[in-house]
Amino acid sequence: MIDGVGGERWIIEGGRPLRGEVEVGGGKNPAVAVIAASLLCDEPVTIENLPYIEDVRVMIDLLGDLGAKVSRCGRTVRVDPRTVCRSEPRDDLARALRASSYLLGAMLGRWSQAQIPYPGGCDIGDRALDQHIKGMRALGAAVTDQYGVIRASAKGGRLAGAEIYLDMVTVGGTINLLLASCRAKGQTLLFNAAKEPHVVEVANFLNSMGARIKGAGTDVIRVTGVDRLHGTVYAIIPDQIETGTMMIAAAATDGDVTVRGCIPTHMEALSAKLLEMGVRVDDHDDVIRVRSTGIRRALTLKTQVYPGFPTDLQQPMTAMLCTARGVSLITETIFESRFKHIRELARMGARAQVLDRVAVIEGVPELAGAALTATDLRAGAALVVAGLMARGSTEILNPHYIDRGYEHFAEKLNALGARIIKEGRREDHAKAGA
Ligand code: EPZ
């Protein structure tokens, strides 16, 4: 779609504190990985608590197009991978999101061969797949990567366990290699593995089908290959990034919001930063309450791999820091171009400069509503947070990015007192929200 031309837009009337309670949905990043992982099973699997978001719809459509029997009832999907009859995912769907890369590990792990087009996903950096490929070669796969297609096949007909040292911490690489190795012959050791909650989630899902994975959540994961995987019923964990975005929106609008159905231990890095700013954060069980105290100190922030500050919350946090007292320094260590939202925030009166991977933000008394364009999923979320904070009305073009990863985002915010109107909704969006 051409940016903003004839498409959907959101109109936000700002300056209204968010107040009340909000329930978090199932996690986007765990969901798309678990859906792909279901291909590894020899029996039907049932996945529960799936969020109503575009990326989940696309992953389900990808499996259906491969021939898997897929049926969805609300937040639950049943996948029977026994009827898969194609080895190449549909190109347009695979290029719509990053998670299609997991089909490489799942299909290679299940059928000892795979072919995928280069995945899509937010344009926030190079997003190479060299570590995925390096690991698959270590497992005994012949892998070619040319003309935008990756082809892999297990030499000798079955992958063999190996010791794999990842050159950098990669969430996708770790997950893809868990998928490829769980049915390999022998033992695999993954060193320098990612520890994100959704890496643990994929290991838990695979183990619920009879895989033998130990150490997920640490930087060394041990996988003992098995010959088959049995069916399971599995519920996806709450979305860590939706939780964090709601927490930031509450603080940014000087509100008082209770986020329910979340996992507070996944939010510790953000909670610590909000406390440092002067925001009140209280949590117990599966509940986090965020209250503004009227104090908003500037921060020094550096995105890190888990359990550090999540890169996916850097963009919404940047929006809030535009009206902090003082100068904030934000360093984005994970992706090389994840500051596109800043030029949009400048249209609202933000005083911000980007120098390579560092954003310098000098707090201003308030932001003014403006016409903005979302460039990626979390940039879209950042612009919504800024629109909620700003004086006057803000228009956001390309909000379809937001629907990729946030379930009923505008509706949930309106229930907390926001005033967001959607104009020119696209037909397929209505289906996505079904
Ligand atoms: C996952 O992306 C998430 N996406 C991202 O969320 C998240 O920002 C990211 O992990 C980091 O937490 C999904 O789970 C679908 P990486 P992924 O592999 O797997 C480089 C969102 O907003 N790298 O950990 O692509 C890479 O270029 C999305 O929900 C290589 O160089 O992230 C990046 O700079 C955005 N070679 C860094 O590592 C490789 O082989 C981290 O990437 C792999 C990665």
Coordinates of C-alpha atoms and ligand atoms in Angstrom, one line a residue:
M1 CA 0.0 0.0 0.0
I2 CA 1.3 3.5 -0.8
D3 CA 2.0 5.3 2.5
G4 CA -1.2 7.0 3.6
V5 CA -2.7 7.4 0.2
G6 CA -6.4 6.4 0.3
G7 CA -5.7 4.1 3.2
E8 CA -6.8 4.0 6.8
R9 CA -5.9 6.6 9.4
W10 CA -6.4 7.0 13.1
I11 CA -7.4 10.4 14.6
I12 CA -6.4 10.8 18.3
E13 CA -7.7 13.6 20.5
G14 CA -4.9 14.0 23.0
G15 CA -4.5 15.3 26.6
R16 CA -6.8 12.7 28.2
P17 CA -5.2 10.7 31.1
L18 CA -5.8 6.9 30.8
R19 CA -7.6 5.4 33.7
G20 CA -9.0 2.0 34.5
E21 CA -8.1 -1.7 33.9
V22 CA -6.9 -3.4 30.7
E23 CA -6.5 -7.2 29.9
V24 CA -3.4 -8.2 28.0
G25 CA -3.8 -10.7 25.1
G26 CA -1.6 -13.6 24.1
G27 CA 1.9 -12.7 22.9
K28 CA 2.5 -12.0 19.2
N29 CA 6.2 -13.2 19.2
P30 CA 5.6 -16.4 21.1
A31 CA 2.4 -17.1 19.1
V32 CA 3.9 -16.9 15.6
A33 CA 6.8 -19.1 16.7
V34 CA 4.6 -21.7 18.3
I35 CA 2.3 -21.9 15.3
A36 CA 5.3 -22.6 13.1
A37 CA 6.7 -25.2 15.6
S38 CA 3.4 -27.1 15.4
L39 CA 4.5 -28.4 11.9
L40 CA 7.1 -30.6 13.8
C41 CA 4.4 -32.7 15.4
D42 CA 3.2 -36.2 14.2
E43 CA -0.3 -35.5 15.5
P44 CA -2.8 -32.6 15.7
V45 CA -2.0 -29.8 18.2
T46 CA -4.2 -27.2 19.8
I47 CA -2.9 -23.7 20.6
E48 CA -4.9 -21.5 22.9
N49 CA -4.9 -17.7 23.8
L50 CA -3.8 -16.6 20.4
P51 CA -4.2 -12.8 19.9
Y52 CA -6.4 -11.4 17.1
I53 CA -3.5 -9.8 15.2
E54 CA -2.5 -9.8 11.5
D55 CA 0.8 -11.7 12.0
V56 CA -1.1 -14.6 13.7
R57 CA -3.6 -14.7 10.8
V58 CA -0.8 -14.7 8.2
M59 CA 1.1 -17.6 10.0
I60 CA -2.1 -19.6 10.2
D61 CA -2.7 -18.9 6.5
L62 CA 0.9 -20.0 5.7
L63 CA 0.3 -23.4 7.4
G64 CA -3.0 -23.8 5.6
D65 CA -1.4 -23.1 2.3
L66 CA 1.3 -25.8 2.9
G67 CA -1.6 -28.2 3.3
A68 CA -1.9 -28.5 7.0
K69 CA -5.5 -28.8 8.2
V70 CA -6.1 -25.7 10.3
S71 CA -9.3 -24.7 12.1
R72 CA -9.7 -21.7 14.3
C73 CA -12.4 -21.0 16.9
G74 CA -11.8 -17.6 18.5
R75 CA -8.5 -17.5 20.2
T76 CA -7.9 -21.2 19.7
V77 CA -6.4 -22.9 16.6
R78 CA -6.1 -26.6 15.9
V79 CA -3.3 -27.6 13.5
D80 CA -3.1 -31.1 11.9
P81 CA 0.3 -31.1 10.2
R82 CA -0.1 -34.6 8.9
T83 CA -1.8 -33.3 5.7
V84 CA 1.1 -30.9 4.7
C85 CA 1.8 -31.6 1.0
R86 CA 3.8 -28.5 -0.2
S87 CA 7.4 -27.7 0.7
E88 CA 7.4 -24.0 -0.4
P89 CA 5.4 -21.4 1.6
R90 CA 3.3 -18.9 -0.3
D91 CA 5.7 -16.1 -1.3
D92 CA 3.4 -13.1 -0.6
L93 CA 2.5 -14.4 2.9
A94 CA 6.1 -15.4 3.8
R95 CA 7.3 -11.9 2.8
A96 CA 4.7 -10.2 5.0
L97 CA 6.4 -11.0 8.3
R98 CA 9.7 -12.0 9.9
A99 CA 8.3 -15.1 11.6
S100 CA 8.0 -17.0 8.3
S101 CA 11.7 -17.7 8.8
Y102 CA 10.7 -20.2 11.4
L103 CA 9.2 -22.4 8.7
L104 CA 12.8 -23.1 7.6
G105 CA 13.7 -24.7 11.0
A106 CA 10.3 -26.4 11.4
M107 CA 10.2 -27.9 7.9
L108 CA 13.9 -28.9 7.9
G109 CA 13.5 -30.4 11.4
R110 CA 10.3 -32.4 10.3
W111 CA 10.9 -33.3 6.7
S112 CA 14.7 -32.8 6.4
Q113 CA 14.3 -30.3 3.7
A114 CA 12.9 -26.7 3.4
Q115 CA 12.7 -23.8 1.0
I116 CA 11.6 -20.3 2.1
P117 CA 11.6 -16.9 0.5
Y118 CA 13.5 -14.3 2.5
P119 CA 11.1 -13.2 5.2
G120 CA 9.6 -9.7 5.7
G121 CA 9.1 -7.9 8.9
C122 CA 9.6 -4.4 10.2
D123 CA 12.2 -2.3 8.3
I124 CA 14.4 -1.6 11.4
G125 CA 17.7 -2.9 10.2
D126 CA 19.5 -5.5 8.1
R127 CA 17.9 -8.4 9.9
A128 CA 20.3 -11.0 8.4
L129 CA 19.8 -14.7 8.8
D130 CA 23.4 -15.7 8.7
Q131 CA 23.3 -17.3 12.2
H132 CA 20.2 -19.3 11.3
I133 CA 22.1 -20.7 8.3
K134 CA 25.3 -21.2 10.1
G135 CA 23.5 -23.3 12.8
M136 CA 21.6 -25.4 10.2
R137 CA 24.9 -26.2 8.4
A138 CA 26.4 -27.2 11.7
L139 CA 23.4 -29.6 12.0
G140 CA 24.4 -31.2 8.7
A141 CA 22.2 -29.4 6.3
A142 CA 23.3 -28.2 2.9
V143 CA 22.0 -24.6 2.7
T144 CA 21.9 -22.3 -0.3
D145 CA 20.9 -18.6 0.0
Q146 CA 20.5 -17.0 -3.4
Y147 CA 18.0 -14.9 -5.4
G148 CA 16.1 -14.2 -2.2
V149 CA 15.3 -17.9 -1.5
I150 CA 16.9 -20.1 1.2
R151 CA 17.0 -23.8 0.4
A152 CA 18.1 -26.4 3.0
S153 CA 18.3 -30.2 3.0
A154 CA 19.7 -32.7 5.5
K155 CA 22.7 -34.5 4.1
G156 CA 22.0 -38.2 4.6
G157 CA 18.3 -37.6 5.1
R158 CA 18.4 -36.6 8.7
L159 CA 20.0 -33.7 10.7
A160 CA 22.6 -34.7 13.3
G161 CA 23.1 -32.9 16.7
A162 CA 26.0 -30.5 16.9
E163 CA 27.6 -27.8 19.1
I164 CA 26.6 -24.4 17.8
Y165 CA 28.2 -21.1 19.0
L166 CA 26.0 -18.2 17.9
D167 CA 28.2 -15.1 17.0
M168 CA 25.6 -12.8 18.6
V169 CA 22.5 -13.3 20.7
T170 CA 19.6 -13.7 18.2
V171 CA 16.1 -14.5 19.2
G172 CA 15.0 -15.8 15.8
G173 CA 18.2 -17.7 15.4
T174 CA 17.9 -19.4 18.7
I175 CA 14.2 -20.4 18.1
N176 CA 14.9 -21.6 14.5
L177 CA 17.7 -23.8 15.7
L178 CA 15.5 -25.3 18.5
L179 CA 13.0 -26.2 15.8
A180 CA 15.6 -27.7 13.5
S181 CA 17.5 -29.7 16.2
C182 CA 14.6 -31.1 18.3
R183 CA 14.2 -34.1 16.0
A184 CA 17.8 -34.4 14.9
K185 CA 19.8 -37.5 15.7
G186 CA 21.8 -37.0 18.8
Q187 CA 22.4 -34.0 21.1
T188 CA 22.7 -30.3 20.2
L189 CA 24.3 -27.6 22.4
L190 CA 23.3 -24.0 21.6
F191 CA 25.8 -21.5 23.1
N192 CA 25.2 -17.8 23.4
A193 CA 21.5 -18.5 23.1
A194 CA 18.8 -15.8 23.5
K195 CA 16.9 -15.9 26.8
E196 CA 13.8 -13.9 25.9
P197 CA 10.5 -15.2 27.4
H198 CA 9.3 -16.4 24.0
V199 CA 12.4 -18.5 23.5
V200 CA 11.4 -20.3 26.7
E201 CA 7.9 -20.5 25.5
V202 CA 8.9 -22.3 22.3
A203 CA 11.0 -24.8 24.3
N204 CA 8.1 -25.4 26.7
F205 CA 5.8 -25.9 23.7
L206 CA 8.2 -28.4 22.1
N207 CA 8.7 -30.2 25.4
S208 CA 4.9 -30.5 25.8
M209 CA 5.0 -32.5 22.6
G210 CA 7.8 -34.8 23.9
A211 CA 10.9 -32.9 22.9
R212 CA 13.8 -33.0 25.2
I213 CA 15.1 -29.4 25.7
K214 CA 16.9 -28.2 28.8
G215 CA 18.4 -24.8 29.7
A216 CA 16.0 -22.5 27.7
G217 CA 16.2 -19.1 29.4
T218 CA 19.9 -19.5 29.9
D219 CA 22.6 -18.9 27.4
V220 CA 23.3 -22.6 26.9
I221 CA 20.5 -24.8 25.7
R222 CA 20.8 -28.6 25.4
V223 CA 18.6 -30.4 22.9
T224 CA 18.4 -34.2 22.8
G225 CA 16.8 -35.2 19.5
V226 CA 13.7 -37.4 19.5
D227 CA 12.2 -39.5 16.7
R228 CA 8.6 -38.2 17.0
L229 CA 6.5 -35.6 18.7
H230 CA 2.9 -36.3 20.1
G231 CA 0.0 -33.9 20.1
T232 CA -0.6 -31.3 22.8
V233 CA -2.9 -28.5 24.0
Y234 CA -0.9 -25.3 24.7
A235 CA -1.8 -21.8 25.8
I236 CA 0.4 -18.8 24.8
I237 CA 1.8 -16.6 27.5
P238 CA 0.7 -12.9 27.7
D239 CA 2.3 -10.4 25.4
Q240 CA 5.3 -8.8 27.1
I241 CA 5.4 -5.9 24.7
E242 CA 1.6 -5.1 24.8
T243 CA 2.0 -5.1 28.6
G244 CA 4.9 -2.7 28.4
T245 CA 3.2 -0.4 25.8
M246 CA 0.1 -0.1 28.1
M247 CA 2.3 0.7 31.1
I248 CA 4.1 3.4 29.1
A249 CA 0.9 4.9 27.8
A250 CA -0.5 5.1 31.3
A251 CA 2.6 6.9 32.6
A252 CA 2.8 9.1 29.5
T253 CA -0.8 10.4 29.9
D254 CA -0.4 11.0 33.6
G255 CA -2.9 8.3 34.2
D256 CA -3.6 5.4 36.5
V257 CA -3.9 2.0 34.8
T258 CA -4.0 -1.5 36.0
V259 CA -2.8 -4.1 33.5
R260 CA -4.3 -7.5 34.1
G261 CA -3.3 -11.0 32.9
C262 CA 0.4 -10.1 32.5
I263 CA 3.7 -11.5 33.9
P264 CA 5.4 -8.8 36.1
T265 CA 8.7 -10.7 36.1
H266 CA 8.9 -10.2 32.3
M267 CA 8.5 -6.4 32.8
E268 CA 11.3 -5.7 35.4
A269 CA 13.6 -3.7 33.1
L270 CA 10.7 -1.4 32.1
S271 CA 9.3 -1.1 35.6
A272 CA 12.8 -0.1 36.9
K273 CA 13.1 2.6 34.3
L274 CA 9.6 3.9 35.0
L275 CA 10.4 4.1 38.7
E276 CA 13.6 5.9 37.9
M277 CA 11.5 8.5 36.0
G278 CA 9.3 9.1 39.1
V279 CA 6.4 6.9 38.0
R280 CA 4.7 4.7 40.6
V281 CA 4.7 0.9 39.7
D282 CA 3.1 -1.8 41.9
D283 CA 2.7 -5.4 40.9
H284 CA 1.4 -8.7 42.3
D285 CA 0.5 -12.0 40.8
D286 CA -0.5 -11.3 37.2
V287 CA -1.3 -7.6 37.7
I288 CA 0.8 -4.4 37.3
R289 CA -0.6 -1.0 38.3
V290 CA 1.1 2.1 36.9
R291 CA 0.3 5.5 38.3
S292 CA 1.8 8.9 37.4
T293 CA 3.1 11.1 40.2
G294 CA 3.4 14.1 38.0
I295 CA 7.2 13.7 38.1
R296 CA 8.8 12.7 34.8
R297 CA 12.6 12.7 35.0
A298 CA 14.8 12.3 31.9
L299 CA 16.6 9.0 31.5
T300 CA 19.6 7.3 30.1
L301 CA 18.4 4.1 28.4
K302 CA 20.1 1.3 26.5
T303 CA 18.3 -1.5 24.8
Q304 CA 19.7 -4.9 25.6
V305 CA 18.9 -8.6 25.1
Y306 CA 16.7 -10.1 27.8
P307 CA 16.6 -9.5 30.7
G308 CA 17.8 -6.0 29.7
F309 CA 15.5 -3.2 28.4
P310 CA 13.6 -4.6 25.4
T311 CA 14.3 -3.0 22.0
D312 CA 10.6 -3.4 21.2
L313 CA 9.7 -0.9 24.0
Q314 CA 12.4 1.7 23.0
Q315 CA 10.1 3.4 20.5
P316 CA 7.1 3.9 22.8
M317 CA 9.4 5.0 25.6
T318 CA 11.1 7.6 23.4
A319 CA 7.7 9.2 22.9
M320 CA 7.1 9.5 26.6
L321 CA 10.6 11.0 27.1
C322 CA 9.8 13.9 24.8
T323 CA 8.2 15.7 27.7
A324 CA 10.5 14.5 30.5
R325 CA 12.4 17.1 32.5
G326 CA 15.9 17.2 31.2
V327 CA 17.9 15.5 28.4
S328 CA 17.5 11.8 27.7
L329 CA 20.0 9.6 26.0
I330 CA 18.6 6.5 24.3
T331 CA 21.0 3.9 22.8
E332 CA 19.6 1.2 20.5
T333 CA 22.1 -1.6 20.5
I334 CA 20.0 -4.3 18.8
F335 CA 18.8 -2.8 15.5
E336 CA 20.7 -0.3 13.4
S337 CA 17.7 1.8 12.2
R338 CA 15.0 1.8 14.8
F339 CA 14.6 5.6 15.3
K340 CA 12.4 6.4 12.3
H341 CA 9.6 7.5 14.6
I342 CA 11.8 10.4 15.9
R343 CA 11.4 12.6 12.8
E344 CA 7.6 12.1 13.2
L345 CA 7.8 13.1 16.9
A346 CA 9.7 16.3 15.8
R347 CA 6.6 17.3 13.8
M348 CA 4.8 17.5 17.2
G349 CA 7.5 19.8 18.6
A350 CA 9.8 17.2 20.1
R351 CA 13.4 18.3 20.4
A352 CA 15.3 15.2 19.4
Q353 CA 18.5 14.3 17.5
V354 CA 19.7 10.9 16.2
L355 CA 23.4 10.3 16.0
D356 CA 23.8 6.7 14.6
R357 CA 22.5 4.4 17.3
V358 CA 22.0 7.2 19.9
A359 CA 18.9 9.5 20.2
V360 CA 19.3 12.6 22.3
I361 CA 16.0 14.0 23.5
E362 CA 15.6 17.4 25.2
G363 CA 12.3 17.4 27.1
V364 CA 9.8 20.1 26.1
P365 CA 6.7 21.2 28.1
E366 CA 4.2 19.5 25.8
L367 CA 3.7 18.0 22.3
A368 CA 1.3 19.4 19.8
G369 CA -1.0 17.2 17.7
A370 CA 0.2 16.7 14.1
A371 CA -0.2 14.6 10.9
L372 CA 2.1 11.6 11.3
T373 CA 3.0 8.4 9.3
A374 CA 3.8 5.1 11.0
T375 CA 6.8 3.3 9.5
D376 CA 6.8 0.1 11.4
L377 CA 4.9 -1.7 14.2
R378 CA 6.5 -0.3 17.3
A379 CA 7.0 3.2 15.7
G380 CA 3.2 3.1 15.2
A381 CA 2.8 2.4 18.9
A382 CA 5.1 5.2 19.7
L383 CA 3.1 7.7 17.6
V384 CA -0.1 6.6 19.4
V385 CA 1.5 7.2 22.8
A386 CA 2.6 10.6 21.5
G387 CA -0.9 11.4 20.2
L388 CA -2.4 10.5 23.5
M389 CA 0.0 12.8 25.3
A390 CA -0.3 15.7 22.9
R391 CA -2.4 18.9 23.0
G392 CA -5.0 18.8 20.2
S393 CA -5.6 16.2 17.5
T394 CA -3.1 13.8 15.9
E395 CA -3.6 11.9 12.7
I396 CA -1.7 8.6 12.1
L397 CA -1.4 7.2 8.6
N398 CA -0.5 3.6 7.9
P399 CA -1.9 2.3 11.2
H400 CA -2.1 -1.2 9.6
Y401 CA 1.4 -1.6 11.0
I402 CA -0.1 -1.4 14.5
D403 CA -2.7 -4.1 13.8
R404 CA 0.1 -6.5 13.0
G405 CA 1.1 -6.7 16.6
Y406 CA -1.5 -5.2 18.9
E407 CA -4.9 -6.7 19.4
H408 CA -7.7 -4.2 19.4
F409 CA -5.2 -1.5 20.4
A410 CA -7.5 1.6 19.8
E411 CA -10.5 -0.2 21.4
K412 CA -8.5 -1.0 24.5
L413 CA -7.1 2.5 24.8
N414 CA -10.6 4.0 24.3
A415 CA -11.9 1.8 27.1
L416 CA -9.3 3.5 29.3
G417 CA -10.5 7.0 28.4
A418 CA -8.7 7.7 25.2
R419 CA -10.5 9.2 22.2
I420 CA -9.2 7.4 19.0
I421 CA -11.3 7.3 15.8
K422 CA -10.5 4.9 13.0
E423 CA -11.3 6.2 9.5
G424 CA -11.2 4.4 6.1
R425 CA -10.9 1.0 7.7
R426 CA -9.7 -1.7 5.2
E427 CA -12.0 -4.7 4.7
D428 CA -9.5 -7.3 5.7
H429 CA -8.9 -5.5 9.0
A430 CA -12.5 -6.2 10.0
K431 CA -11.8 -9.9 9.4
A432 CA -8.6 -9.8 11.5
G433 CA -10.5 -8.4 14.4
A434 CA -13.1 -11.2 14.1
Ligands
EPZ1 C1 12.7 -10.9 17.2 O1 13.2 -10.5 16.0 C2 11.3 -10.2 17.3 N1 10.4 -10.7 16.3 C3 11.5 -8.7 17.3 O2 10.2 -8.1 17.5 C4 12.5 -8.3 18.4 O3 12.7 -6.9 18.3 C5 13.8 -9.1 18.3 O4 13.5 -10.5 18.3 C6 14.7 -8.7 19.4 O5 14.1 -9.1 20.6 C7 9.8 -11.9 16.4 O6 10.0 -12.6 17.4 C8 8.9 -12.3 15.3 P1 17.1 -11.1 16.4 P2 14.5 -11.3 15.3 O7 17.4 -12.3 15.5 O8 14.4 -12.7 15.7 C9 20.9 -9.5 14.0 C10 8.4 -6.7 17.1 O9 8.3 -5.5 17.1 N2 21.0 -10.8 13.4 O10 17.3 -11.3 17.9 O11 14.6 -10.9 13.9 C11 19.7 -8.8 13.5 O12 19.9 -8.1 12.3 C12 9.6 -7.3 16.5 O13 7.6 -7.5 17.7 C13 22.1 -11.2 12.6 O14 22.9 -10.3 12.3 O15 15.6 -10.6 16.1 C14 19.5 -7.8 14.7 O16 20.3 -6.6 14.5 C15 10.6 -6.4 15.8 N3 22.1 -12.4 12.0 C16 19.9 -8.5 15.9 O17 20.8 -9.6 15.4 C17 21.2 -13.4 12.3 O18 21.3 -14.5 11.8 C18 18.8 -9.1 16.7 O19 18.0 -9.9 15.9 C19 20.1 -13.0 13.2 C20 20.1 -11.8 13.7

